[in-house]
Amino acid sequence: MRIRTATAFGAVVFTVLAATAAPAAAARPGAPASWARYVVAPAGRHVQPVRVFATTGAVVNPGGTLGRGVTTLTREAPAARPRWAAGTTATASSFHAGNNGNDGRPRTYVPGNAIDGDTDTFFNDDTLGAYPDVLTVTTPAGVDLPGITVLSNTDGVLKDFTVDTWDGSAWQSAATVTGNTAVQLRVPFAAPVETTQVRLTVTADQSSGKGDFTRVNEVYPGLVPDDPPVPSVTVDFGKVVAGYPVVRFAGASTGNPGVRLAFSETTQYLGDVSDFSRSYNGDSITGGSDQVAVGPKPFTWTDAHGCADGTKVCADGLHGFRYLKISLDALAADAPDTQAYGVVKVAGISLDFTPYLGTPASYQGWFESSDQQLNQYWFDASYTNELITDTFRSDDIDPRGADSPGLTGKVVLTDGAKRDRDPYVGDIAVSGRTGYLTHALGGAARNVLADLADHQRADGWIPPASINNYTLPLFDYPLYWVTSSWDYILYTGDTGYGATYYPNLLKVLDGWYPSVTDANGLLSRPDGYGDYAFLGRSGEVTYYNALYVQALENAANEATALGHPADAARWTARAGTVAAAINAHLWDANAGAYLDSAVGAVRHGQDGNGYAVLTGVADPARAASALGYLAANTATPYGNSFMDNDTLVSDGRQRVYAFTSYPEIQARFQTGQADSAIDQIKRMYGWMTTHDPGITSWEGIGANGSMYEGPYTSAAHGWSTGVLPALTNDLLGATPTGPGFATWSVRPHPGSVTWARGQLPTPHGPLKVSWVSGRKTFTLTVDAPRGTSGTVSLPGKGVVLLDGRPVRGTTMQVREGHHVVTMIGA
């Protein structure tokens, strides 16, 4: 068995206590299924934090936030800050033009912001990464100064700087600071100085990821004592959760003291503002944290998008997070509605969980094997997918023009738990399969696929999502609409959907994509279009074209199922033509792998090579070579990178996407490299599982195993759940081949796994598959639902018995019912 435990920083580690034995006999009636112990979701929709992670400042009984009594936060009113005399001015060597800022609020960055007494405004120079930056304060009359206090902006603390004062005829050195890390820093002078000018010359700032600029919120005339720490409590929900945070307040002092709530999926990006807020995508109401004005009487506050008073005391509403930090604090802009001091009492924090609730009773499909790590990854991926399965609500989705009346109120598959919360069809190519194989969530995928088809452009192009009012120009995502539509029909049997949107299929494949096909018969991306990662690729790209082959083959299968043989023949022929052109123009014989692009720097992509092998574009020799090349040139401790060098993006050799790793993993299973596929799974999903926040599947992994886009990265992303369908479809080996599992295939790829079993939901009832791989035998059991038939293929060679009777070969046709296939001498 294996125990999952939380570490001090909140990530998850595994301790292996013993190897998993062979599968036990069926559990007694009423006993929990053995796989149920891997289920991750909360038991109900009222979710409470599991522990207090940290506190700061004057906090009494922090356990009250967990419902154990009452937590009291106390903050004394601050002493008045010294002010510059009226008529004082500030100038600078440069200053940034005004904009909407990182929090979406209109801002100026003029030098005067550094002496206005408002800690919410700040001076920002205009020379990115170039020094020195000079800020000069001039008073109307002489002032005696024992020193100054510098309040930096948290997005760029002043690291190295000098302070000079004017003696009437020349500048005199007053202080030198090096290696500073404090946001607020007292800078004493050797002796008090009378002066009319103070000059700061900055030669280095701390890098913050927001651009290396000099940012100063205030320069105070004098030495300001440090404020006591802001009272705060950070609670840990144990894993990423999503929904509406709830705080039960037990009262407060007079004056409506403020509370700020900040959310983060990881401790690394846990601070006074959330790791992501709607304001970062253009909704400017919150400034990065959620605010509450706490009155004297007890009340329960539920997070909702909007403001309590005009543009004051605002909140985001729904959040995806693991950690919640509640602080007794207030934004200066929220005065006088609330203030940053007083006493606040909290009687509990919880969450109204809104996504799909995946309890053991809701699982219609499951997976279990001799490898407990793989088992846990399967259920971790399921939980990730549950988090992104939610009702489409206007206030909860991406504010960048993603609202859509046609989706409002419908259950959809969004992309991430915290962002962007918009349904993208490329993501559904993975998350759709995960939903079908766990909770039979066909409707969530259909709602999105149908909506995108309803917004098809006149030339046949299909939008990737509702964002930007269905206009975001992605080149590859219409192909995912094709493949995801066939997946939906395969897993659900809804041929009515296929018939309804068949004209859209014709239009995208026979209209849009032929219009962007070049003289070599290959797709060539036009200017103005991006792809899943907004990569600057151009010309003939292997990934686009190999995905095109898959889309054409899937469309041909759909056409056959719907009774359109001529379309099926045409698309099958075109797939062959494109495959031949890929091999003629994009195979790099020197490397033994497919080029990323036919133009520009030489590189080889995981996405193109993975799909080329998976779709059969590569013959067996090229498939083995391409996969060998990826193994040798892209492996990292946390997965395989999506490029073999940094010529396309600066971190190409270090960036790992589970999204593009999924077809490579499939390709490895399907070409007889099961152990290589398992190794890749364990490096990538093992890394995510054992690093904060644990459990859920990240959007992308960056240099040294980091969140690839810093705090903006989603740590629970549906497109990264490919381990689940890979284990069910490829390792266990069960997959549909006809609409609604009317026909199916079972072809195990065991590798080092000694036994596996699982259940796949179908419209006809469950398809149950199990197998045991011994030293000299391989035994496979299939329970097929009524009205279906399938193909069973065994790995290896030997004498084969089907239901006790010898059969020839290792591949056989079986019909509904219970069947046992045994290979002796395997």
PDB file of C-alpha atoms in Angstrom, residues 18-207:
ATOM      1  CA  ALA A  18       4.736  -2.493  -0.195  1.00  0.00           C
ATOM      2  CA  ALA A  19       4.225  -3.641  -3.739  1.00  0.00           C
ATOM      3  CA  THR A  20       0.661  -4.026  -4.907  1.00  0.00           C
ATOM      4  CA  ALA A  21      -0.465  -7.606  -4.937  1.00  0.00           C
ATOM      5  CA  ALA A  22      -2.359  -9.319  -7.698  1.00  0.00           C
ATOM      6  CA  PRO A  23      -5.985  -8.209  -8.013  1.00  0.00           C
ATOM      7  CA  ALA A  24      -8.170  -9.483  -5.228  1.00  0.00           C
ATOM      8  CA  ALA A  25     -11.444 -11.250  -5.668  1.00  0.00           C
ATOM      9  CA  ALA A  26     -14.577  -9.183  -6.006  1.00  0.00           C
ATOM     10  CA  ALA A  27     -15.417  -7.176  -2.904  1.00  0.00           C
ATOM     11  CA  ARG A  28     -18.277  -8.306  -0.738  1.00  0.00           C
ATOM     12  CA  PRO A  29     -21.612  -6.641  -1.497  1.00  0.00           C
ATOM     13  CA  GLY A  30     -21.767  -3.145  -0.052  1.00  0.00           C
ATOM     14  CA  ALA A  31     -18.007  -2.880   0.506  1.00  0.00           C
ATOM     15  CA  PRO A  32     -16.175   0.077  -1.112  1.00  0.00           C
ATOM     16  CA  ALA A  33     -14.491  -0.693  -4.411  1.00  0.00           C
ATOM     17  CA  SER A  34     -10.717  -1.016  -4.072  1.00  0.00           C
ATOM     18  CA  TRP A  35     -10.177   1.878  -6.486  1.00  0.00           C
ATOM     19  CA  ALA A  36     -12.311   4.213  -4.361  1.00  0.00           C
ATOM     20  CA  ARG A  37      -9.367   4.960  -2.062  1.00  0.00           C
ATOM     21  CA  TYR A  38      -7.748   6.956  -4.868  1.00  0.00           C
ATOM     22  CA  VAL A  39     -10.689   9.346  -5.312  1.00  0.00           C
ATOM     23  CA  VAL A  40      -9.625  12.926  -4.578  1.00  0.00           C
ATOM     24  CA  ALA A  41     -12.733  15.112  -4.667  1.00  0.00           C
ATOM     25  CA  PRO A  42     -14.246  16.542  -1.472  1.00  0.00           C
ATOM     26  CA  ALA A  43     -17.070  14.591   0.112  1.00  0.00           C
ATOM     27  CA  GLY A  44     -19.572  17.404  -0.389  1.00  0.00           C
ATOM     28  CA  ARG A  45     -20.038  20.929  -1.641  1.00  0.00           C
ATOM     29  CA  HIS A  46     -19.370  22.593   1.711  1.00  0.00           C
ATOM     30  CA  VAL A  47     -15.577  22.464   1.829  1.00  0.00           C
ATOM     31  CA  GLN A  48     -13.478  23.582   4.772  1.00  0.00           C
ATOM     32  CA  PRO A  49      -9.732  24.207   4.984  1.00  0.00           C
ATOM     33  CA  VAL A  50      -7.691  21.393   6.493  1.00  0.00           C
ATOM     34  CA  ARG A  51      -5.193  23.470   8.461  1.00  0.00           C
ATOM     35  CA  VAL A  52      -3.869  26.896   9.304  1.00  0.00           C
ATOM     36  CA  PHE A  53      -0.784  27.319   7.140  1.00  0.00           C
ATOM     37  CA  ALA A  54       0.624  30.582   8.533  1.00  0.00           C
ATOM     38  CA  THR A  55      -0.155  33.684  10.585  1.00  0.00           C
ATOM     39  CA  THR A  56       1.331  37.160  10.849  1.00  0.00           C
ATOM     40  CA  GLY A  57       0.797  40.002  13.288  1.00  0.00           C
ATOM     41  CA  ALA A  58      -1.659  40.190  16.157  1.00  0.00           C
ATOM     42  CA  VAL A  59      -3.821  37.095  15.748  1.00  0.00           C
ATOM     43  CA  VAL A  60      -5.530  35.261  18.610  1.00  0.00           C
ATOM     44  CA  ASN A  61      -6.775  31.675  18.112  1.00  0.00           C
ATOM     45  CA  PRO A  62      -6.103  31.243  14.363  1.00  0.00           C
ATOM     46  CA  GLY A  63      -7.932  27.915  14.582  1.00  0.00           C
ATOM     47  CA  GLY A  64     -11.166  29.860  14.618  1.00  0.00           C
ATOM     48  CA  THR A  65     -10.843  30.124  10.850  1.00  0.00           C
ATOM     49  CA  LEU A  66     -11.297  26.344  10.836  1.00  0.00           C
ATOM     50  CA  GLY A  67     -14.445  26.623  12.937  1.00  0.00           C
ATOM     51  CA  ARG A  68     -12.702  26.061  16.299  1.00  0.00           C
ATOM     52  CA  GLY A  69     -13.934  29.081  18.197  1.00  0.00           C
ATOM     53  CA  VAL A  70     -13.282  32.634  17.025  1.00  0.00           C
ATOM     54  CA  THR A  71     -10.150  34.111  15.469  1.00  0.00           C
ATOM     55  CA  THR A  72      -9.426  37.712  16.455  1.00  0.00           C
ATOM     56  CA  LEU A  73      -7.263  39.990  14.295  1.00  0.00           C
ATOM     57  CA  THR A  74      -6.190  43.308  15.801  1.00  0.00           C
ATOM     58  CA  ARG A  75      -4.391  46.229  14.209  1.00  0.00           C
ATOM     59  CA  GLU A  76      -3.685  49.561  15.829  1.00  0.00           C
ATOM     60  CA  ALA A  77      -4.239  52.752  13.873  1.00  0.00           C
ATOM     61  CA  PRO A  78      -0.898  53.816  12.377  1.00  0.00           C
ATOM     62  CA  ALA A  79       0.934  56.907  13.471  1.00  0.00           C
ATOM     63  CA  ALA A  80       0.762  59.775  11.018  1.00  0.00           C
ATOM     64  CA  ARG A  81       3.505  59.703   8.395  1.00  0.00           C
ATOM     65  CA  PRO A  82       5.720  62.773   7.978  1.00  0.00           C
ATOM     66  CA  ARG A  83       4.691  64.886   4.971  1.00  0.00           C
ATOM     67  CA  TRP A  84       6.719  67.120   2.704  1.00  0.00           C
ATOM     68  CA  ALA A  85       5.895  70.806   2.936  1.00  0.00           C
ATOM     69  CA  ALA A  86       3.303  72.222   0.574  1.00  0.00           C
ATOM     70  CA  GLY A  87       4.913  73.223  -2.691  1.00  0.00           C
ATOM     71  CA  THR A  88       7.392  70.315  -2.700  1.00  0.00           C
ATOM     72  CA  THR A  89       7.946  68.887  -6.198  1.00  0.00           C
ATOM     73  CA  ALA A  90       9.560  65.803  -7.662  1.00  0.00           C
ATOM     74  CA  THR A  91      11.318  65.246 -10.977  1.00  0.00           C
ATOM     75  CA  ALA A  92      12.937  62.185 -12.513  1.00  0.00           C
ATOM     76  CA  SER A  93      15.288  61.100 -15.255  1.00  0.00           C
ATOM     77  CA  SER A  94      12.251  59.508 -16.927  1.00  0.00           C
ATOM     78  CA  PHE A  95       8.797  58.256 -16.090  1.00  0.00           C
ATOM     79  CA  HIS A  96       6.464  55.720 -17.663  1.00  0.00           C
ATOM     80  CA  ALA A  97       3.350  56.784 -19.555  1.00  0.00           C
ATOM     81  CA  GLY A  98       0.059  56.107 -17.848  1.00  0.00           C
ATOM     82  CA  ASN A  99      -1.868  52.886 -18.513  1.00  0.00           C
ATOM     83  CA  ASN A 100      -4.259  50.453 -16.861  1.00  0.00           C
ATOM     84  CA  GLY A 101      -1.530  48.777 -14.823  1.00  0.00           C
ATOM     85  CA  ASN A 102      -1.143  45.122 -13.904  1.00  0.00           C
ATOM     86  CA  ASP A 103      -4.400  45.276 -11.953  1.00  0.00           C
ATOM     87  CA  GLY A 104      -6.399  46.824 -14.798  1.00  0.00           C
ATOM     88  CA  ARG A 105      -6.952  50.170 -13.044  1.00  0.00           C
ATOM     89  CA  PRO A 106      -5.994  53.434 -14.788  1.00  0.00           C
ATOM     90  CA  ARG A 107      -2.744  54.722 -13.338  1.00  0.00           C
ATOM     91  CA  THR A 108      -0.133  57.428 -13.769  1.00  0.00           C
ATOM     92  CA  TYR A 109       3.539  56.956 -12.889  1.00  0.00           C
ATOM     93  CA  VAL A 110       4.720  60.543 -12.535  1.00  0.00           C
ATOM     94  CA  PRO A 111       7.507  61.428 -10.075  1.00  0.00           C
ATOM     95  CA  GLY A 112       5.044  63.328  -7.892  1.00  0.00           C
ATOM     96  CA  ASN A 113       3.406  60.022  -6.921  1.00  0.00           C
ATOM     97  CA  ALA A 114       6.444  59.371  -4.723  1.00  0.00           C
ATOM     98  CA  ILE A 115       5.705  62.362  -2.459  1.00  0.00           C
ATOM     99  CA  ASP A 116       1.884  62.571  -2.506  1.00  0.00           C
ATOM    100  CA  GLY A 117       1.349  60.655   0.752  1.00  0.00           C
ATOM    101  CA  ASP A 118      -0.773  58.018  -1.047  1.00  0.00           C
ATOM    102  CA  THR A 119       0.830  54.590  -0.778  1.00  0.00           C
ATOM    103  CA  ASP A 120      -1.401  53.256  -3.563  1.00  0.00           C
ATOM    104  CA  THR A 121       0.253  55.444  -6.229  1.00  0.00           C
ATOM    105  CA  PHE A 122       3.862  55.114  -7.308  1.00  0.00           C
ATOM    106  CA  PHE A 123       6.582  56.547  -9.514  1.00  0.00           C
ATOM    107  CA  ASN A 124       7.772  54.236 -12.317  1.00  0.00           C
ATOM    108  CA  ASP A 125      10.752  55.091 -14.520  1.00  0.00           C
ATOM    109  CA  ASP A 126      10.645  54.513 -18.280  1.00  0.00           C
ATOM    110  CA  THR A 127      13.947  52.725 -18.987  1.00  0.00           C
ATOM    111  CA  LEU A 128      13.389  48.984 -18.762  1.00  0.00           C
ATOM    112  CA  GLY A 129      16.486  47.324 -17.301  1.00  0.00           C
ATOM    113  CA  ALA A 130      18.642  50.446 -17.912  1.00  0.00           C
ATOM    114  CA  TYR A 131      20.304  52.399 -15.103  1.00  0.00           C
ATOM    115  CA  PRO A 132      20.842  54.772 -13.372  1.00  0.00           C
ATOM    116  CA  ASP A 133      17.356  56.051 -12.597  1.00  0.00           C
ATOM    117  CA  VAL A 134      17.231  59.378 -10.784  1.00  0.00           C
ATOM    118  CA  LEU A 135      14.431  60.779  -8.608  1.00  0.00           C
ATOM    119  CA  THR A 136      14.864  64.291  -7.180  1.00  0.00           C
ATOM    120  CA  VAL A 137      12.692  65.911  -4.506  1.00  0.00           C
ATOM    121  CA  THR A 138      12.794  69.720  -4.184  1.00  0.00           C
ATOM    122  CA  THR A 139      11.313  71.621  -1.220  1.00  0.00           C
ATOM    123  CA  PRO A 140      10.278  75.303  -1.226  1.00  0.00           C
ATOM    124  CA  ALA A 141      12.456  75.969   1.841  1.00  0.00           C
ATOM    125  CA  GLY A 142      15.188  74.237   3.766  1.00  0.00           C
ATOM    126  CA  VAL A 143      14.209  71.171   5.776  1.00  0.00           C
ATOM    127  CA  ASP A 144      16.153  69.369   8.509  1.00  0.00           C
ATOM    128  CA  LEU A 145      16.433  65.653   7.741  1.00  0.00           C
ATOM    129  CA  PRO A 146      17.948  62.914   9.960  1.00  0.00           C
ATOM    130  CA  GLY A 147      17.400  60.632   6.999  1.00  0.00           C
ATOM    131  CA  ILE A 148      14.629  59.475   4.705  1.00  0.00           C
ATOM    132  CA  THR A 149      12.377  56.436   4.456  1.00  0.00           C
ATOM    133  CA  VAL A 150      11.837  54.786   1.077  1.00  0.00           C
ATOM    134  CA  LEU A 151       8.698  52.750   0.422  1.00  0.00           C
ATOM    135  CA  SER A 152       9.303  50.685  -2.711  1.00  0.00           C
ATOM    136  CA  ASN A 153       6.668  48.993  -4.785  1.00  0.00           C
ATOM    137  CA  THR A 154       6.468  45.247  -4.203  1.00  0.00           C
ATOM    138  CA  ASP A 155       6.850  44.753  -7.970  1.00  0.00           C
ATOM    139  CA  GLY A 156      10.377  46.183  -7.919  1.00  0.00           C
ATOM    140  CA  VAL A 157      12.129  46.839  -4.598  1.00  0.00           C
ATOM    141  CA  LEU A 158      15.026  49.301  -4.802  1.00  0.00           C
ATOM    142  CA  LYS A 159      18.130  47.144  -4.363  1.00  0.00           C
ATOM    143  CA  ASP A 160      21.172  49.418  -4.865  1.00  0.00           C
ATOM    144  CA  PHE A 161      20.940  53.197  -4.633  1.00  0.00           C
ATOM    145  CA  THR A 162      22.595  56.326  -3.252  1.00  0.00           C
ATOM    146  CA  VAL A 163      21.076  59.348  -1.514  1.00  0.00           C
ATOM    147  CA  ASP A 164      22.544  62.808  -2.068  1.00  0.00           C
ATOM    148  CA  THR A 165      21.519  66.176  -0.608  1.00  0.00           C
ATOM    149  CA  TRP A 166      22.044  69.681  -2.008  1.00  0.00           C
ATOM    150  CA  ASP A 167      24.111  72.093   0.115  1.00  0.00           C
ATOM    151  CA  GLY A 168      23.292  75.164  -1.960  1.00  0.00           C
ATOM    152  CA  SER A 169      26.160  74.773  -4.402  1.00  0.00           C
ATOM    153  CA  ALA A 170      26.845  71.053  -4.873  1.00  0.00           C
ATOM    154  CA  TRP A 171      25.480  67.571  -4.204  1.00  0.00           C
ATOM    155  CA  GLN A 172      26.788  65.858  -1.098  1.00  0.00           C
ATOM    156  CA  SER A 173      26.671  62.111  -0.453  1.00  0.00           C
ATOM    157  CA  ALA A 174      24.307  61.272   2.424  1.00  0.00           C
ATOM    158  CA  ALA A 175      23.943  57.480   2.240  1.00  0.00           C
ATOM    159  CA  THR A 176      24.668  54.408   0.123  1.00  0.00           C
ATOM    160  CA  VAL A 177      22.458  51.308   0.097  1.00  0.00           C
ATOM    161  CA  THR A 178      23.385  47.962  -1.446  1.00  0.00           C
ATOM    162  CA  GLY A 179      21.621  44.621  -1.498  1.00  0.00           C
ATOM    163  CA  ASN A 180      18.341  45.889  -0.045  1.00  0.00           C
ATOM    164  CA  THR A 181      15.345  43.524   0.053  1.00  0.00           C
ATOM    165  CA  ALA A 182      13.013  45.508   2.346  1.00  0.00           C
ATOM    166  CA  VAL A 183       9.939  47.106   0.823  1.00  0.00           C
ATOM    167  CA  GLN A 184      10.040  49.898   3.418  1.00  0.00           C
ATOM    168  CA  LEU A 185      13.575  50.985   4.319  1.00  0.00           C
ATOM    169  CA  ARG A 186      14.821  53.638   6.741  1.00  0.00           C
ATOM    170  CA  VAL A 187      17.937  55.354   5.369  1.00  0.00           C
ATOM    171  CA  PRO A 188      19.637  57.320   8.199  1.00  0.00           C
ATOM    172  CA  PHE A 189      22.195  60.013   7.438  1.00  0.00           C
ATOM    173  CA  ALA A 190      25.499  60.178   9.318  1.00  0.00           C
ATOM    174  CA  ALA A 191      24.313  63.478  10.755  1.00  0.00           C
ATOM    175  CA  PRO A 192      21.168  65.572  10.298  1.00  0.00           C
ATOM    176  CA  VAL A 193      21.233  67.664   7.139  1.00  0.00           C
ATOM    177  CA  GLU A 194      19.457  70.892   6.227  1.00  0.00           C
ATOM    178  CA  THR A 195      18.682  70.855   2.544  1.00  0.00           C
ATOM    179  CA  THR A 196      16.248  71.892  -0.154  1.00  0.00           C
ATOM    180  CA  GLN A 197      16.834  68.883  -2.404  1.00  0.00           C
ATOM    181  CA  VAL A 198      17.172  65.116  -2.003  1.00  0.00           C
ATOM    182  CA  ARG A 199      18.314  62.924  -4.891  1.00  0.00           C
ATOM    183  CA  LEU A 200      17.988  59.144  -5.178  1.00  0.00           C
ATOM    184  CA  THR A 201      20.175  57.503  -7.808  1.00  0.00           C
ATOM    185  CA  VAL A 202      19.124  53.881  -8.366  1.00  0.00           C
ATOM    186  CA  THR A 203      21.518  51.428 -10.000  1.00  0.00           C
ATOM    187  CA  ALA A 204      19.670  48.140  -9.446  1.00  0.00           C
ATOM    188  CA  ASP A 205      16.184  46.887  -8.581  1.00  0.00           C
ATOM    189  CA  GLN A 206      15.005  43.468  -7.539  1.00  0.00           C
ATOM    190  CA  SER A 207      13.666  41.548 -10.494  1.00  0.00           C
TER     191      SER A 207
END
